[in-house]
Coordinates of C-alpha atoms in Angstrom, one line a residue:
Chain A
M96 CA 5.3 -55.1 -18.1
D97 CA 7.0 -53.4 -20.9
L98 CA 9.0 -50.2 -21.0
I99 CA 6.6 -48.6 -23.2
S100 CA 3.7 -49.1 -21.0
W101 CA 5.2 -47.8 -18.1
I102 CA 6.4 -44.9 -19.8
T103 CA 2.6 -44.0 -20.8
Q104 CA 1.5 -44.9 -17.6
M105 CA 3.7 -42.2 -15.8
V106 CA 3.1 -39.8 -18.3
D107 CA -0.5 -40.2 -17.7
G108 CA 0.3 -40.0 -14.0
S109 CA 2.3 -36.7 -14.4
F110 CA -0.9 -34.8 -16.2
I111 CA -2.8 -35.6 -13.6
T112 CA -0.4 -34.2 -10.8
I113 CA 0.2 -31.2 -13.3
K114 CA -3.6 -30.6 -13.3
L115 CA -4.2 -30.6 -10.0
F116 CA -1.2 -28.4 -9.3
F117 CA -2.7 -25.5 -11.7
I118 CA -6.3 -26.3 -10.6
V119 CA -5.1 -25.7 -7.1
I120 CA -3.1 -22.3 -8.1
L121 CA -5.8 -21.1 -10.4
F122 CA -8.3 -21.2 -7.3
S123 CA -6.4 -21.2 -3.9
L124 CA -4.6 -17.9 -5.0
P125 CA -7.8 -15.4 -5.3
L126 CA -9.5 -17.3 -2.6
G127 CA -6.3 -16.5 -0.6
L128 CA -6.8 -13.0 -1.2
C129 CA -10.4 -13.0 -0.2
I130 CA -9.4 -14.4 3.0
T131 CA -6.6 -11.7 3.3
F132 CA -9.6 -9.3 3.1
F133 CA -11.6 -10.5 5.6
Y134 CA -9.2 -11.3 7.8
T135 CA -8.2 -7.4 7.7
S136 CA -12.2 -6.4 7.6
K137 CA -13.5 -4.0 10.0
N138 CA -16.0 -6.2 11.1
I139 CA -14.8 -8.3 14.2
I140 CA -17.3 -11.7 13.5
I141 CA -15.5 -11.8 10.0
R142 CA -12.2 -11.6 11.5
K143 CA -12.8 -14.1 14.1
I144 CA -14.2 -16.4 11.8
T145 CA -11.6 -15.9 9.0
G146 CA -8.9 -16.8 12.0
A147 CA -10.7 -19.9 13.1
Y148 CA -10.4 -21.0 9.5
I149 CA -6.8 -19.9 9.1
L150 CA -6.0 -22.1 12.6
I151 CA -8.0 -24.9 11.4
M152 CA -6.6 -24.9 8.1
R153 CA -2.4 -24.5 9.1
G154 CA -3.1 -26.6 12.5
T155 CA -4.1 -29.7 11.0
P156 CA -2.5 -32.4 8.9
L157 CA -3.3 -31.9 5.2
L158 CA -3.5 -35.4 4.8
L159 CA -6.1 -35.6 7.2
Q160 CA -8.3 -32.8 5.7
L161 CA -7.7 -35.1 2.6
F162 CA -9.1 -37.9 4.2
F163 CA -11.9 -35.5 5.8
V164 CA -13.1 -34.1 2.3
F165 CA -12.6 -37.9 0.6
F166 CA -13.5 -40.4 3.3
G167 CA -15.2 -38.3 6.0
L168 CA -17.6 -35.7 4.3
P169 CA -20.3 -38.6 2.9
Y170 CA -20.7 -39.7 6.3
I171 CA -22.4 -36.5 7.7
P172 CA -25.8 -37.3 8.4
F173 CA -28.6 -35.7 5.9
I174 CA -26.2 -33.6 3.6
G175 CA -23.2 -36.4 3.3
K176 CA -24.9 -37.8 0.2
Y177 CA -24.1 -34.2 -1.6
L178 CA -20.9 -34.0 -0.2
T179 CA -19.5 -37.1 -2.2
F180 CA -16.6 -36.0 -4.3
D181 CA -14.8 -38.1 -7.0
R182 CA -10.9 -38.6 -6.0
F183 CA -9.6 -35.9 -8.4
P184 CA -12.1 -33.1 -7.1
A185 CA -12.1 -34.1 -3.6
G186 CA -8.0 -34.0 -3.7
A187 CA -8.3 -30.6 -5.4
I188 CA -10.8 -29.3 -3.0
A189 CA -8.9 -30.1 0.1
F190 CA -5.7 -28.5 -1.1
I191 CA -7.6 -25.6 -2.5
F192 CA -8.8 -24.7 0.8
N193 CA -5.4 -25.6 2.7
Y194 CA -3.1 -23.6 0.5
A195 CA -5.8 -20.7 0.4
A196 CA -4.8 -20.5 4.0
Y197 CA -1.4 -20.0 3.8
Y198 CA -1.3 -17.7 0.8
A199 CA -3.8 -15.4 3.0
E200 CA -1.1 -15.3 5.7
I201 CA 1.5 -14.4 3.1
F202 CA -0.6 -11.5 1.4
R203 CA -1.5 -10.2 4.9
G204 CA 2.0 -10.2 5.6
G205 CA 2.5 -8.0 2.3
L206 CA -0.1 -5.8 3.3
L207 CA 1.6 -5.1 6.7
S208 CA 4.8 -4.1 5.0
I209 CA 3.0 -1.2 3.1
D210 CA 3.8 1.8 4.8
K211 CA 0.8 4.3 6.0
G212 CA 2.4 6.9 3.8
Q213 CA 1.1 5.3 0.7
Y214 CA -2.6 5.3 1.9
E215 CA -2.2 8.5 3.1
A216 CA -0.8 9.9 -0.5
A217 CA -3.5 8.3 -2.1
K218 CA -5.9 10.2 0.1
V219 CA -4.7 13.6 -0.8
L220 CA -4.3 12.6 -4.7
G221 CA -8.2 12.2 -4.1
L222 CA -8.0 8.3 -4.9
S223 CA -11.2 6.6 -3.4
K224 CA -10.7 3.3 -1.6
W225 CA -10.8 1.2 -4.1
Q226 CA -8.5 3.0 -6.8
T227 CA -6.1 2.8 -3.5
T228 CA -6.4 -0.8 -3.2
Y229 CA -6.1 -1.9 -6.8
K230 CA -3.6 0.8 -7.9
I231 CA -1.5 1.3 -4.8
I232 CA -1.6 -1.4 -2.4
L233 CA -2.6 -4.6 -4.2
P234 CA 0.8 -4.2 -6.9
Q235 CA 3.3 -3.5 -3.8
M236 CA 1.5 -6.5 -1.6
F237 CA 2.2 -8.9 -4.6
R238 CA 5.4 -7.8 -5.2
V239 CA 6.5 -8.2 -1.4
S240 CA 4.5 -11.6 -1.3
L241 CA 6.6 -13.0 -4.4
P242 CA 9.3 -14.5 -2.8
A243 CA 7.1 -16.6 0.0
I244 CA 4.6 -17.4 -2.7
S245 CA 7.3 -18.8 -4.7
N246 CA 8.1 -21.1 -2.0
E247 CA 4.7 -22.2 -1.4
V248 CA 4.1 -23.0 -4.7
I249 CA 7.0 -25.4 -5.0
I250 CA 5.8 -26.9 -1.5
L251 CA 2.5 -27.7 -3.7
V252 CA 4.6 -29.3 -6.2
K253 CA 5.5 -31.8 -4.0
D254 CA 2.6 -32.3 -2.0
T255 CA 0.2 -32.8 -4.7
A256 CA 1.9 -36.6 -4.0
L257 CA 0.0 -37.0 -0.9
V258 CA -3.1 -37.8 -3.2
T259 CA -1.4 -41.1 -3.4
A260 CA -3.4 -41.9 -0.5
I261 CA -6.7 -41.5 -1.5
G262 CA -6.1 -43.4 -4.5
L263 CA -5.7 -41.0 -7.1
T264 CA -3.4 -42.2 -9.9
D265 CA -1.3 -39.3 -10.0
L266 CA 2.7 -39.9 -10.6
L267 CA 3.6 -40.8 -7.3
Q268 CA 0.7 -43.8 -7.3
V269 CA 1.6 -44.7 -10.7
T270 CA 5.2 -45.0 -10.0
K271 CA 4.7 -47.3 -7.0
T272 CA 2.5 -49.7 -8.6
I273 CA 5.3 -49.8 -11.5
V274 CA 7.9 -50.3 -9.1
N275 CA 6.0 -53.1 -7.2
R276 CA 5.0 -54.9 -10.5
T277 CA 8.6 -54.4 -12.2
S278 CA 11.0 -54.9 -9.0
N279 CA 13.1 -52.0 -10.2
I280 CA 14.0 -48.6 -8.5
V281 CA 14.3 -46.7 -12.0
P282 CA 10.6 -45.3 -12.0
F283 CA 11.4 -43.9 -8.4
I284 CA 14.3 -42.1 -9.9
V285 CA 12.1 -41.1 -12.9
A286 CA 9.6 -39.5 -11.0
A287 CA 11.7 -37.7 -8.5
V288 CA 13.6 -36.1 -11.8
F289 CA 10.0 -35.0 -12.8
Y290 CA 9.3 -33.5 -9.4
L291 CA 12.9 -31.9 -9.9
I292 CA 12.0 -30.5 -13.1
M293 CA 9.0 -28.9 -12.4
S294 CA 10.2 -27.2 -9.1
Y295 CA 13.3 -25.9 -11.0
I296 CA 11.2 -24.4 -14.0
L297 CA 8.6 -22.8 -11.1
T298 CA 11.8 -21.4 -9.3
L299 CA 13.1 -19.3 -12.7
I300 CA 9.5 -18.4 -13.5
F301 CA 9.3 -16.8 -10.1
K302 CA 12.9 -15.3 -10.0
K303 CA 11.5 -14.0 -13.6
L304 CA 8.5 -12.4 -11.9
E305 CA 10.6 -10.9 -9.2
E306 CA 12.9 -9.3 -11.8
I307 CA 9.6 -7.9 -13.7
F308 CA 7.8 -6.6 -10.5
A309 CA 11.1 -5.3 -8.9
F310 CA 11.1 -1.8 -7.8
Chain B
M94 CA -12.9 35.3 0.7
D95 CA -10.4 33.6 3.0
M96 CA -8.4 30.4 1.7
I97 CA -8.8 28.8 5.0
N98 CA -10.3 29.6 8.5
V99 CA -9.6 27.6 11.6
K100 CA -11.4 28.0 14.8
N101 CA -11.3 26.8 18.0
L102 CA -9.3 23.3 16.8
K103 CA -9.0 20.8 19.3
K104 CA -7.5 17.5 18.7
S105 CA -5.8 14.6 21.4
F106 CA -4.4 11.2 20.5
G107 CA -5.6 9.1 23.8
S108 CA -5.0 11.4 26.9
L109 CA -2.2 13.5 25.2
K110 CA -3.5 16.9 24.0
V111 CA -1.8 17.7 20.7
L112 CA -3.8 21.1 19.3
K113 CA -5.3 22.8 22.3
D114 CA -7.5 25.9 20.8
I115 CA -6.0 26.6 17.3
N116 CA -7.4 29.9 15.4
F117 CA -5.8 31.2 12.4
D118 CA -7.0 32.4 8.8
V119 CA -4.8 31.9 5.4
K120 CA -5.6 34.8 2.8
K121 CA -5.0 33.8 -0.8
G122 CA -1.5 34.2 -1.6
D123 CA -0.2 33.7 1.9
I124 CA 2.9 32.0 2.2
I125 CA 2.8 30.5 6.0
A126 CA 5.4 28.9 7.8
A127 CA 4.7 26.9 10.8
I128 CA 7.3 26.8 13.1
G129 CA 8.2 25.8 16.8
P130 CA 9.5 22.9 18.5
S131 CA 9.3 18.9 17.9
G132 CA 5.9 18.0 19.4
S133 CA 4.1 21.6 19.3
G134 CA 1.6 20.2 17.0
K135 CA 2.6 21.5 13.7
S136 CA 2.4 18.6 11.9
T137 CA -1.1 17.6 13.3
M138 CA -2.4 21.1 12.3
L139 CA -1.5 20.6 9.0
R140 CA -2.9 17.0 8.6
S141 CA -5.7 18.2 9.6
L142 CA -6.8 20.5 7.3
I143 CA -6.6 17.9 4.6
N144 CA -8.6 15.5 6.6
L145 CA -5.6 13.1 7.5
E146 CA -6.4 13.3 11.1
K147 CA -9.9 14.1 12.6
A148 CA -10.1 17.1 15.0
D149 CA -12.0 16.4 18.2
Y150 CA -13.5 19.9 18.2
G151 CA -13.7 23.1 16.1
D152 CA -14.1 24.6 12.4
I153 CA -12.3 24.0 9.8
I154 CA -13.1 26.1 6.6
I155 CA -11.7 25.5 3.1
E156 CA -12.6 28.3 0.6
G157 CA -15.4 29.1 2.4
K158 CA -16.8 25.4 2.9
Y159 CA -17.2 23.6 6.1
L160 CA -14.9 20.4 6.3
C161 CA -15.5 20.5 9.9
K162 CA -17.7 22.1 12.2
K163 CA -17.7 22.0 15.7
G164 CA -16.1 18.9 15.4
I165 CA -18.9 17.1 13.1
Y166 CA -17.0 16.6 9.7
A167 CA -18.7 16.9 6.2
K168 CA -20.1 13.7 4.7
E169 CA -16.8 11.9 3.1
K170 CA -17.9 12.5 -0.6
D171 CA -18.3 16.5 0.3
A172 CA -14.7 16.0 2.4
K173 CA -12.9 14.9 -0.2
Q174 CA -14.3 17.6 -3.0
I175 CA -13.6 20.0 -0.4
C176 CA -9.9 18.8 0.4
S177 CA -9.4 18.3 -3.4
K178 CA -8.2 22.0 -3.7
M179 CA -5.1 21.3 -1.6
G180 CA -2.3 19.4 -2.7
M181 CA 0.1 18.0 0.0
V182 CA 3.7 17.3 0.1
F183 CA 5.1 14.6 3.3
Q184 CA 8.6 14.4 4.8
H185 CA 9.1 11.0 3.5
F186 CA 7.9 11.8 0.0
N187 CA 5.3 8.8 -0.3
L188 CA 6.0 8.6 -3.8
F189 CA 4.4 5.2 -5.3
P190 CA 7.8 2.5 -5.6
H191 CA 6.1 0.5 -8.1
M192 CA 5.0 3.1 -10.6
N193 CA 7.8 4.9 -12.7
I194 CA 7.8 9.0 -12.4
R195 CA 5.5 9.5 -15.0
K196 CA 2.6 7.1 -13.7
N197 CA 3.4 8.6 -10.4
L198 CA 2.3 11.7 -11.7
I199 CA -0.5 10.7 -14.0
T200 CA -2.4 8.0 -12.3
A201 CA -4.6 10.3 -9.7
P202 CA -5.6 12.9 -12.8
L203 CA -6.1 9.7 -14.9
L204 CA -8.4 8.2 -12.5
Q205 CA -10.4 11.5 -11.7
K206 CA -10.7 11.9 -15.6
K207 CA -9.5 15.7 -15.2
D208 CA -8.6 15.8 -19.0
S209 CA -7.5 13.8 -21.8
K210 CA -4.8 11.1 -21.2
A211 CA -3.1 13.2 -24.0
K212 CA -3.3 16.5 -21.9
I213 CA -2.5 14.9 -18.6
N214 CA 1.0 13.5 -20.2
E215 CA 1.7 17.0 -21.6
L216 CA 0.9 18.5 -18.1
C217 CA 3.3 15.8 -16.4
S218 CA 6.2 16.7 -19.0
E219 CA 5.4 20.5 -18.0
M220 CA 5.3 19.5 -14.2
L221 CA 8.6 17.6 -14.3
N222 CA 10.5 20.2 -16.4
K223 CA 8.9 22.9 -13.6
V224 CA 10.8 20.9 -10.6
G225 CA 14.1 20.0 -13.3
L226 CA 13.6 16.4 -13.3
Y227 CA 12.1 15.9 -17.0
D228 CA 14.9 13.6 -17.9
K229 CA 13.7 11.1 -14.9
I230 CA 10.2 10.6 -16.3
N231 CA 10.8 6.9 -16.9
E232 CA 13.0 6.2 -13.9
M233 CA 11.6 4.5 -10.7
P234 CA 11.4 6.3 -7.7
S235 CA 14.2 4.2 -6.0
N236 CA 16.5 5.1 -8.7
L237 CA 16.3 8.9 -7.6
S238 CA 18.2 10.7 -4.4
G239 CA 15.7 12.0 -1.6
G240 CA 16.0 15.4 -3.1
Q241 CA 14.8 14.2 -6.4
K242 CA 12.1 12.3 -5.0
Q243 CA 10.7 15.4 -2.9
R244 CA 10.9 17.1 -6.2
V245 CA 8.6 14.8 -7.9
A246 CA 6.3 14.7 -5.0
I247 CA 5.6 18.5 -5.4
A248 CA 5.1 17.8 -9.4
R249 CA 2.7 15.2 -8.7
A250 CA 0.7 17.3 -6.2
L251 CA 0.8 20.2 -8.6
M252 CA -0.7 17.6 -11.3
L253 CA -4.1 18.2 -10.0
N254 CA -3.9 22.1 -10.0
P255 CA -4.3 22.9 -6.2
D256 CA -5.2 26.6 -4.8
I257 CA -3.3 25.6 -1.5
M258 CA -0.2 23.7 -1.1
L259 CA 0.8 21.9 2.2
F260 CA 4.3 21.1 3.1
D261 CA 4.9 18.9 5.9
E262 CA 8.5 19.1 6.9
P263 CA 9.5 18.5 3.3
T264 CA 13.5 19.0 3.9
S265 CA 13.6 17.2 7.4
A266 CA 14.3 13.7 6.1
L267 CA 17.0 15.1 3.6
D268 CA 21.1 15.4 3.3
P269 CA 21.7 18.9 4.1
E270 CA 23.1 19.0 0.5
L271 CA 19.9 18.0 -1.0
T272 CA 17.6 20.2 1.2
Q273 CA 18.6 23.6 -1.4
E274 CA 17.4 21.9 -4.6
V275 CA 13.8 21.6 -2.5
L276 CA 13.7 24.6 -1.1
N277 CA 14.0 26.6 -4.6
V278 CA 11.3 24.4 -6.0
I279 CA 8.7 25.2 -3.2
K280 CA 10.3 29.0 -3.6
D281 CA 9.3 29.2 -7.3
I282 CA 5.7 27.5 -6.7
S283 CA 5.4 30.2 -3.7
K284 CA 5.7 32.8 -6.6
D285 CA 3.1 31.2 -8.9
N286 CA 0.2 33.0 -6.9
M287 CA -0.2 29.9 -4.9
T288 CA -1.4 29.8 -1.1
V289 CA 1.4 27.5 0.7
I290 CA 1.9 26.7 4.4
I291 CA 4.8 24.7 5.1
V292 CA 5.9 23.2 8.5
T293 CA 10.0 23.7 8.6
H294 CA 12.7 23.8 10.9
E295 CA 14.4 25.8 8.2
I296 CA 14.0 29.1 9.8
G297 CA 16.3 31.0 7.2
F298 CA 14.1 29.8 4.7
A299 CA 10.9 30.7 6.3
K300 CA 12.3 34.1 7.0
E301 CA 13.2 34.3 2.9
I302 CA 9.8 33.0 1.4
A303 CA 7.1 33.4 4.0
N304 CA 5.0 36.4 4.8
K305 CA 3.7 35.1 7.6
I306 CA 5.2 33.0 10.3
M307 CA 3.2 30.9 12.8
F308 CA 5.1 29.8 15.9
M309 CA 3.1 27.1 17.5
D310 CA 4.4 25.6 21.4
N311 CA 2.7 23.0 23.3
G312 CA -0.7 22.7 21.2
Y313 CA -1.1 26.4 20.8
I314 CA -0.2 29.2 18.4
I315 CA 2.0 31.5 20.4
D316 CA 2.7 34.2 17.7
F317 CA 1.1 34.4 14.2
G318 CA 2.5 37.2 11.7
N319 CA 4.8 39.3 10.2
P320 CA 8.5 37.3 10.0
H321 CA 10.3 40.3 11.1
E322 CA 8.3 40.8 14.2
I323 CA 8.6 37.1 15.1
L324 CA 11.8 36.2 14.1
D325 CA 13.9 39.4 15.0
N326 CA 14.1 40.7 18.6
N327 CA 11.2 38.7 19.9
K328 CA 10.2 39.4 23.3
N329 CA 8.7 36.3 23.9
E330 CA 11.2 34.3 26.0
R331 CA 10.0 31.3 24.4
I332 CA 10.0 32.1 20.8
K333 CA 13.4 33.9 21.6
S334 CA 15.2 31.0 22.7
F335 CA 13.7 28.6 20.4
I336 CA 15.0 30.9 17.2
E337 CA 18.3 31.4 19.3
K338 CA 18.7 27.4 19.5
V339 CA 17.9 27.0 16.0
M340 CA 19.4 30.0 13.9

């Protein structure tokens, strides 16, 4: 196996890793925000259901959830055949639902940190509930949540490697195959450097975001 | 017409009765200072007027309209309309920390489409000049001193052109040396034909600007009237001892 071929394979694998990463971020952040709203809802039934969801997502291994979606769902009687996913969508679904639970808890922490005086000031200034939420509360919530979100996003970069276990040809899977074939340790080091660079770039981006939204 | 009428107002937090039977009227242009010991219900009384606390019983009438009638509140939309005649300033300023000073002032009038954006910005400059902070227009609240924050909070409330201004211990969170600048601004406002109710521990200031003093204790208004009668040589032992302590 020549150098050019393993480099192109690793580049392809990186693209799958990056694609998975962005899709998960794109869907899990808004989903997490929705879950936060459900979890802070006045309706006790909605609150209980959301609480159970968060407990399950945070209380069971992500790897199990991956297996559950990819290998498990198709075995459900009657509806299983509609729940059969390819490797990539299966991986994305498991990650999105898992990470959304963590983001929801981070956002909820952000909400709790906001002084009730902010709500009162908005009320006496005649802002509606919706205006208060999106003009006053959400921007402050995001700002407070940024460091924790940053942490979670960097963990996601590395967690994406778990999809190797369901046979998706992400960076780690490709690397492992090349190492096996070439009996060479270098691909592992290259992959490590790739994850490191991605984490570093994200660290820089979040630092910048924290500066921009500082108050 | 009176600006505010309050009748038989009662309010409890759990088993703690905070307001027991509050009655008073506010005339246009009145500057009322509510004084009294901590826990006497002054702040709760003030917050009830602008619907931040829900009374359990009684009437609250703002400019002739019932915010609350025998403990039953107007519909949310009507309540909002009734309360829009009032502005409020809090002990802890409650500026929006993620917005600069200009945005703090213009956000509410813009959202309510009070006027064109240009007019609102013009008003913003005018109000900041009034409280002497025009040079801070692009600063973030975190870069301001406590006294400056409170002056901004006052300007922000004035942006909505209220008929009545409510101040809830506006200088209690400030260093003594920053208190005066805020009191000066309140003094200015009280000359503008504004109706003001201020909950305060600054008895000297109350005496200086108020035309009426409301003395509250233990959920009741003990005395309400002329500052001289209440603050100088009061016969009531409770009031006398309080004033001797704080003066």
